[in-house]
Each structure stands twice: as structure tokens, then as C-alpha cells.
PDB file of C-alpha atoms in Angstrom:
ATOM      1  CA  UNK O   1       5.469  11.730 -56.707  1.00 54.00           C
ATOM      2  CA  UNK O   2       5.166   8.157 -55.339  1.00 73.00           C
ATOM      3  CA  UNK O   3       7.127   6.917 -52.525  1.00 87.00           C
ATOM      4  CA  UNK O   4      10.396   4.970 -53.321  1.00 94.00           C
ATOM      5  CA  UNK O   5      10.350   1.377 -51.836  1.00 96.00           C
ATOM      6  CA  UNK O   6      13.590  -0.602 -51.643  1.00 97.00           C
ATOM      7  CA  UNK O   7      13.174  -4.306 -51.292  1.00 97.00           C
ATOM      8  CA  UNK O   8      15.944  -6.163 -49.267  1.00 96.00           C
ATOM      9  CA  UNK O   9      16.351  -9.725 -49.142  1.00 94.00           C
ATOM     10  CA  UNK O  10      17.310 -10.650 -45.525  1.00 89.00           C
ATOM     11  CA  UNK O  11      19.310 -13.608 -44.359  1.00 84.00           C
ATOM     12  CA  UNK O  12      21.948 -14.118 -41.570  1.00 79.00           C
ATOM     13  CA  UNK O  13      24.947 -12.702 -43.654  1.00 83.00           C
ATOM     14  CA  UNK O  14      26.783  -9.519 -43.083  1.00 84.00           C
ATOM     15  CA  UNK O  15      26.200  -8.560 -46.751  1.00 91.00           C
ATOM     16  CA  UNK O  16      22.470  -8.618 -46.193  1.00 90.00           C
ATOM     17  CA  UNK O  17      22.884  -6.323 -43.158  1.00 89.00           C
ATOM     18  CA  UNK O  18      24.872  -3.971 -45.458  1.00 92.00           C
ATOM     19  CA  UNK O  19      22.124  -4.037 -48.058  1.00 94.00           C
ATOM     20  CA  UNK O  20      19.555  -3.186 -45.308  1.00 92.00           C
ATOM     21  CA  UNK O  21      21.718  -0.343 -44.051  1.00 91.00           C
ATOM     22  CA  UNK O  22      22.120   1.165 -47.641  1.00 94.00           C
ATOM     23  CA  UNK O  23      18.304   0.673 -48.296  1.00 94.00           C
ATOM     24  CA  UNK O  24      17.358   2.351 -44.974  1.00 92.00           C
ATOM     25  CA  UNK O  25      19.676   5.412 -45.695  1.00 91.00           C
ATOM     26  CA  UNK O  26      18.224   5.739 -49.161  1.00 93.00           C
ATOM     27  CA  UNK O  27      14.703   5.431 -47.949  1.00 93.00           C
ATOM     28  CA  UNK O  28      15.246   8.098 -45.331  1.00 91.00           C
ATOM     29  CA  UNK O  29      16.938  10.347 -47.811  1.00 91.00           C
ATOM     30  CA  UNK O  30      14.212   9.966 -50.457  1.00 92.00           C
ATOM     31  CA  UNK O  31      11.233   9.881 -47.948  1.00 92.00           C
ATOM     32  CA  UNK O  32      10.826   6.264 -49.025  1.00 93.00           C
ATOM     33  CA  UNK O  33      10.080   2.873 -47.322  1.00 93.00           C
ATOM     34  CA  UNK O  34      11.810  -0.505 -46.997  1.00 94.00           C
ATOM     35  CA  UNK O  35      10.399  -3.873 -47.538  1.00 94.00           C
ATOM     36  CA  UNK O  36      12.058  -6.870 -46.048  1.00 92.00           C
ATOM     37  CA  UNK O  37      11.803 -10.198 -47.621  1.00 94.00           C
ATOM     38  CA  UNK O  38      13.150 -13.188 -45.444  1.00 90.00           C
ATOM     39  CA  UNK O  39      13.537 -16.234 -47.549  1.00 87.00           C
ATOM     40  CA  UNK O  40      13.004 -19.718 -46.076  1.00 84.00           C
ATOM     41  CA  UNK O  41      14.924 -22.258 -48.406  1.00 75.00           C
ATOM     42  CA  UNK O  42      12.892 -25.018 -49.697  1.00 69.00           C
ATOM     43  CA  UNK O  43      13.764 -28.038 -47.415  1.00 61.00           C
ATOM     44  CA  UNK O  44      15.004 -31.292 -48.842  1.00 63.00           C
ATOM     45  CA  UNK O  45      12.499 -34.145 -48.801  1.00 60.00           C
ATOM     46  CA  UNK O  46      12.220 -36.009 -45.554  1.00 60.00           C
ATOM     47  CA  UNK O  47      10.557 -39.390 -45.599  1.00 59.00           C
ATOM     48  CA  UNK O  48       8.406 -38.773 -42.577  1.00 63.00           C
ATOM     49  CA  UNK O  49       5.844 -36.017 -42.987  1.00 61.00           C
ATOM     50  CA  UNK O  50       5.902 -34.915 -39.279  1.00 67.00           C
ATOM     51  CA  UNK O  51       9.635 -34.454 -39.256  1.00 64.00           C
ATOM     52  CA  UNK O  52       9.368 -32.485 -42.739  1.00 63.00           C
ATOM     53  CA  UNK O  53       6.703 -30.150 -41.123  1.00 68.00           C
ATOM     54  CA  UNK O  54       8.774 -29.684 -38.008  1.00 70.00           C
ATOM     55  CA  UNK O  55      11.945 -28.710 -40.029  1.00 65.00           C
ATOM     56  CA  UNK O  56       9.885 -26.318 -42.259  1.00 70.00           C
ATOM     57  CA  UNK O  57       8.355 -24.716 -39.293  1.00 73.00           C
ATOM     58  CA  UNK O  58      11.749 -24.244 -37.532  1.00 72.00           C
ATOM     59  CA  UNK O  59      13.284 -22.714 -40.646  1.00 69.00           C
ATOM     60  CA  UNK O  60      10.301 -20.371 -41.072  1.00 68.00           C
ATOM     61  CA  UNK O  61      10.489 -19.366 -37.263  1.00 72.00           C
ATOM     62  CA  UNK O  62      14.240 -18.555 -37.661  1.00 74.00           C
ATOM     63  CA  UNK O  63      13.612 -16.528 -40.743  1.00 71.00           C
ATOM     64  CA  UNK O  64      10.812 -14.529 -38.939  1.00 75.00           C
ATOM     65  CA  UNK O  65      12.831 -13.745 -35.912  1.00 75.00           C
ATOM     66  CA  UNK O  66      15.761 -12.706 -38.317  1.00 70.00           C
ATOM     67  CA  UNK O  67      13.269 -10.310 -40.137  1.00 72.00           C
ATOM     68  CA  UNK O  68      11.911  -8.967 -36.910  1.00 76.00           C
ATOM     69  CA  UNK O  69      15.369  -8.328 -35.561  1.00 76.00           C
ATOM     70  CA  UNK O  70      16.407  -6.554 -38.711  1.00 72.00           C
ATOM     71  CA  UNK O  71      13.156  -4.460 -38.535  1.00 71.00           C
ATOM     72  CA  UNK O  72      13.791  -3.510 -35.027  1.00 73.00           C
ATOM     73  CA  UNK O  73      17.219  -2.259 -35.755  1.00 75.00           C
ATOM     74  CA  UNK O  74      16.018  -0.456 -38.804  1.00 70.00           C
ATOM     75  CA  UNK O  75      13.348   1.216 -36.700  1.00 71.00           C
ATOM     76  CA  UNK O  76      15.655   2.214 -33.993  1.00 73.00           C
ATOM     77  CA  UNK O  77      18.354   3.545 -36.178  1.00 75.00           C
ATOM     78  CA  UNK O  78      16.315   5.279 -38.861  1.00 75.00           C
ATOM     79  CA  UNK O  79      12.623   5.616 -37.648  1.00 79.00           C
ATOM     80  CA  UNK O  80      11.477   3.467 -40.524  1.00 81.00           C
ATOM     81  CA  UNK O  81       8.902   0.700 -39.970  1.00 83.00           C
ATOM     82  CA  UNK O  82       9.567  -1.708 -42.689  1.00 88.00           C
ATOM     83  CA  UNK O  83       6.998  -4.063 -44.323  1.00 89.00           C
ATOM     84  CA  UNK O  84       8.021  -7.755 -43.636  1.00 89.00           C
ATOM     85  CA  UNK O  85       7.303 -10.741 -45.521  1.00 90.00           C
ATOM     86  CA  UNK O  86       8.580 -14.320 -44.894  1.00 90.00           C
ATOM     87  CA  UNK O  87       8.405 -16.815 -47.896  1.00 90.00           C
ATOM     88  CA  UNK O  88       9.426 -20.404 -48.349  1.00 87.00           C
ATOM     89  CA  UNK O  89      10.856 -21.477 -51.738  1.00 87.00           C
ATOM     90  CA  UNK O  90      13.483 -21.132 -54.302  1.00 90.00           C
ATOM     91  CA  UNK O  91      15.207 -17.692 -53.788  1.00 91.00           C
ATOM     92  CA  UNK O  92      15.098 -16.185 -57.245  1.00 95.00           C
ATOM     93  CA  UNK O  93      11.538 -17.382 -57.962  1.00 95.00           C
ATOM     94  CA  UNK O  94      10.117 -16.168 -54.701  1.00 95.00           C
ATOM     95  CA  UNK O  95      11.782 -12.734 -55.226  1.00 96.00           C
ATOM     96  CA  UNK O  96      10.460 -12.582 -58.832  1.00 97.00           C
ATOM     97  CA  UNK O  97       6.879 -13.491 -57.493  1.00 97.00           C
ATOM     98  CA  UNK O  98       7.203 -10.809 -54.804  1.00 97.00           C
ATOM     99  CA  UNK O  99       8.128  -8.119 -57.316  1.00 98.00           C
ATOM    100  CA  UNK O 100       5.270  -9.197 -59.430  1.00 97.00           C
ATOM    101  CA  UNK O 101       2.813  -8.892 -56.568  1.00 97.00           C
ATOM    102  CA  UNK O 102       4.583  -5.410 -55.486  1.00 97.00           C
ATOM    103  CA  UNK O 103       4.818  -3.145 -58.581  1.00 96.00           C
ATOM    104  CA  UNK O 104       5.417  -0.328 -56.299  1.00 96.00           C
ATOM    105  CA  UNK O 105       8.877  -1.571 -55.447  1.00 97.00           C
ATOM    106  CA  UNK O 106      11.397   0.992 -56.687  1.00 97.00           C
ATOM    107  CA  UNK O 107      14.604  -1.150 -56.454  1.00 97.00           C
ATOM    108  CA  UNK O 108      15.927  -4.589 -55.398  1.00 98.00           C
ATOM    109  CA  UNK O 109      18.856  -4.067 -53.055  1.00 97.00           C
ATOM    110  CA  UNK O 110      21.097  -6.967 -52.530  1.00 97.00           C
ATOM    111  CA  UNK O 111      24.336  -7.507 -50.715  1.00 95.00           C
ATOM    112  CA  UNK O 112      27.288  -9.110 -52.465  1.00 96.00           C
ATOM    113  CA  UNK O 113      29.757 -11.363 -50.502  1.00 93.00           C
ATOM    114  CA  UNK O 114      33.384 -10.549 -50.636  1.00 84.00           C
ATOM    115  CA  UNK O 115      35.495 -12.688 -52.818  1.00 83.00           C
ATOM    116  CA  UNK O 116      34.971 -14.438 -56.196  1.00 86.00           C
ATOM    117  CA  UNK O 117      31.459 -15.782 -55.311  1.00 91.00           C
ATOM    118  CA  UNK O 118      29.081 -12.745 -54.642  1.00 93.00           C
ATOM    119  CA  UNK O 119      26.187 -15.151 -53.658  1.00 92.00           C
ATOM    120  CA  UNK O 120      23.421 -17.015 -55.383  1.00 92.00           C
ATOM    121  CA  UNK O 121      20.840 -14.122 -55.498  1.00 94.00           C
ATOM    122  CA  UNK O 122      23.539 -11.554 -56.723  1.00 95.00           C
ATOM    123  CA  UNK O 123      24.595 -14.001 -59.340  1.00 94.00           C
ATOM    124  CA  UNK O 124      21.280 -14.722 -60.566  1.00 95.00           C
ATOM    125  CA  UNK O 125      19.776 -11.230 -60.656  1.00 96.00           C
ATOM    126  CA  UNK O 126      22.960  -9.674 -61.993  1.00 94.00           C
ATOM    127  CA  UNK O 127      22.781 -11.997 -64.941  1.00 93.00           C
ATOM    128  CA  UNK O 128      19.147 -11.288 -65.540  1.00 93.00           C
ATOM    129  CA  UNK O 129      18.780  -7.612 -64.416  1.00 92.00           C
ATOM    130  CA  UNK O 130      17.481  -6.578 -67.812  1.00 92.00           C
ATOM    131  CA  UNK O 131      14.281  -8.558 -66.982  1.00 94.00           C
ATOM    132  CA  UNK O 132      13.685  -6.988 -63.850  1.00 96.00           C
ATOM    133  CA  UNK O 133      10.700  -4.580 -63.387  1.00 96.00           C
ATOM    134  CA  UNK O 134      12.834  -2.243 -61.192  1.00 97.00           C
ATOM    135  CA  UNK O 135      16.448  -1.350 -60.859  1.00 97.00           C
ATOM    136  CA  UNK O 136      18.945  -3.622 -59.068  1.00 97.00           C
ATOM    137  CA  UNK O 137      21.254  -2.229 -56.511  1.00 97.00           C
ATOM    138  CA  UNK O 138      24.317  -4.390 -55.310  1.00 96.00           C
ATOM    139  CA  UNK O 139      26.067  -3.395 -52.239  1.00 96.00           C
ATOM    140  CA  UNK O 140      29.545  -4.761 -51.943  1.00 94.00           C
ATOM    141  CA  UNK O 141      29.911  -6.888 -48.748  1.00 88.00           C
ATOM    142  CA  UNK O 142      33.606  -5.620 -48.161  1.00 87.00           C
ATOM    143  CA  UNK O 143      32.604  -2.062 -47.678  1.00 90.00           C
ATOM    144  CA  UNK O 144      32.482  -0.549 -44.124  1.00 90.00           C
ATOM    145  CA  UNK O 145      29.306   1.057 -42.607  1.00 87.00           C
ATOM    146  CA  UNK O 146      30.858   4.439 -43.015  1.00 92.00           C
ATOM    147  CA  UNK O 147      31.279   3.981 -46.677  1.00 93.00           C
ATOM    148  CA  UNK O 148      27.792   2.667 -47.105  1.00 91.00           C
ATOM    149  CA  UNK O 149      26.509   5.800 -45.231  1.00 88.00           C
ATOM    150  CA  UNK O 150      28.587   8.190 -47.515  1.00 91.00           C
ATOM    151  CA  UNK O 151      27.430   6.220 -50.733  1.00 89.00           C
ATOM    152  CA  UNK O 152      23.675   6.078 -49.864  1.00 84.00           C
TER     153      UNK O 152
END
């Protein structure tokens, strides 16, 4: 049996942290692994190339720190050492490219924001879930860590 791999899209939101918690617990229970994909949004065009490069580099650095921090928390809580990738571009497109490059991914795990807008990735992938190469798992942002632990 092949190892189950859970792909989590990481950003600075609480719902992303909930998705990571859920994926980590599933991975531990299924003898699986976690991949963390930190997205760097495509920066708006700036007239001066040097300024543009600096803005993009700072955004990438923030994403890398975020992913490394999440990986450290994951390792200390669950003993898992996730695979980390930081990529720049349009979120849905980057996630689809990653899934295309990693057919071993067993599930895409996203955290949904509470309220009427679950977030752009959840909205996009929930609407196109039938076209994904793996199951989509959506973790509600409004549930507690205790419930995440119970459900995972």
C-alpha cells in the first residue's frame, strides 16, 4: 500500500492552521505524510524593476518563513517532517500544477474561513472538485482544535 500524502496550502490564516492540524492528524493515523505548499501571490506590476524584484523577494521570504514555522510546529506536535514548497503565482493555477507534478498526493486539504466567504481557494476548488486528481477535504475554520482532533 502506498503512503497517503496530504497537501496543505499554507498562509497566515487560522483556517490554514486548522487544515494543517487536520492533515497532520490524518497523516499520523494513516502512516502518511504532509506536503506544505506556501503560495506567494503574483505581485502587481511596479514600474521600476528593482522595486518589483525586492517586493517579490520579500513576499517569497515571508512565505518561506511561514512554511518553515508551520513545518516546525508540525514536527514538534506529530513527529512528521513535511515536504515544503514555496511557489509564486495565481493560487489555483499553482496548486493544479503542483498536483500535476505530484501524482502521489492523496488529498488536497483546505481550510474554509467562517462566514459567507470561505476563501478564494475553497471557492475555486469546491466548484471544480470533480476535475481534481485527488479528493478535496475542506476543514471548517470555525471548529475548534479539539473537534479537528476528533474528526481526523
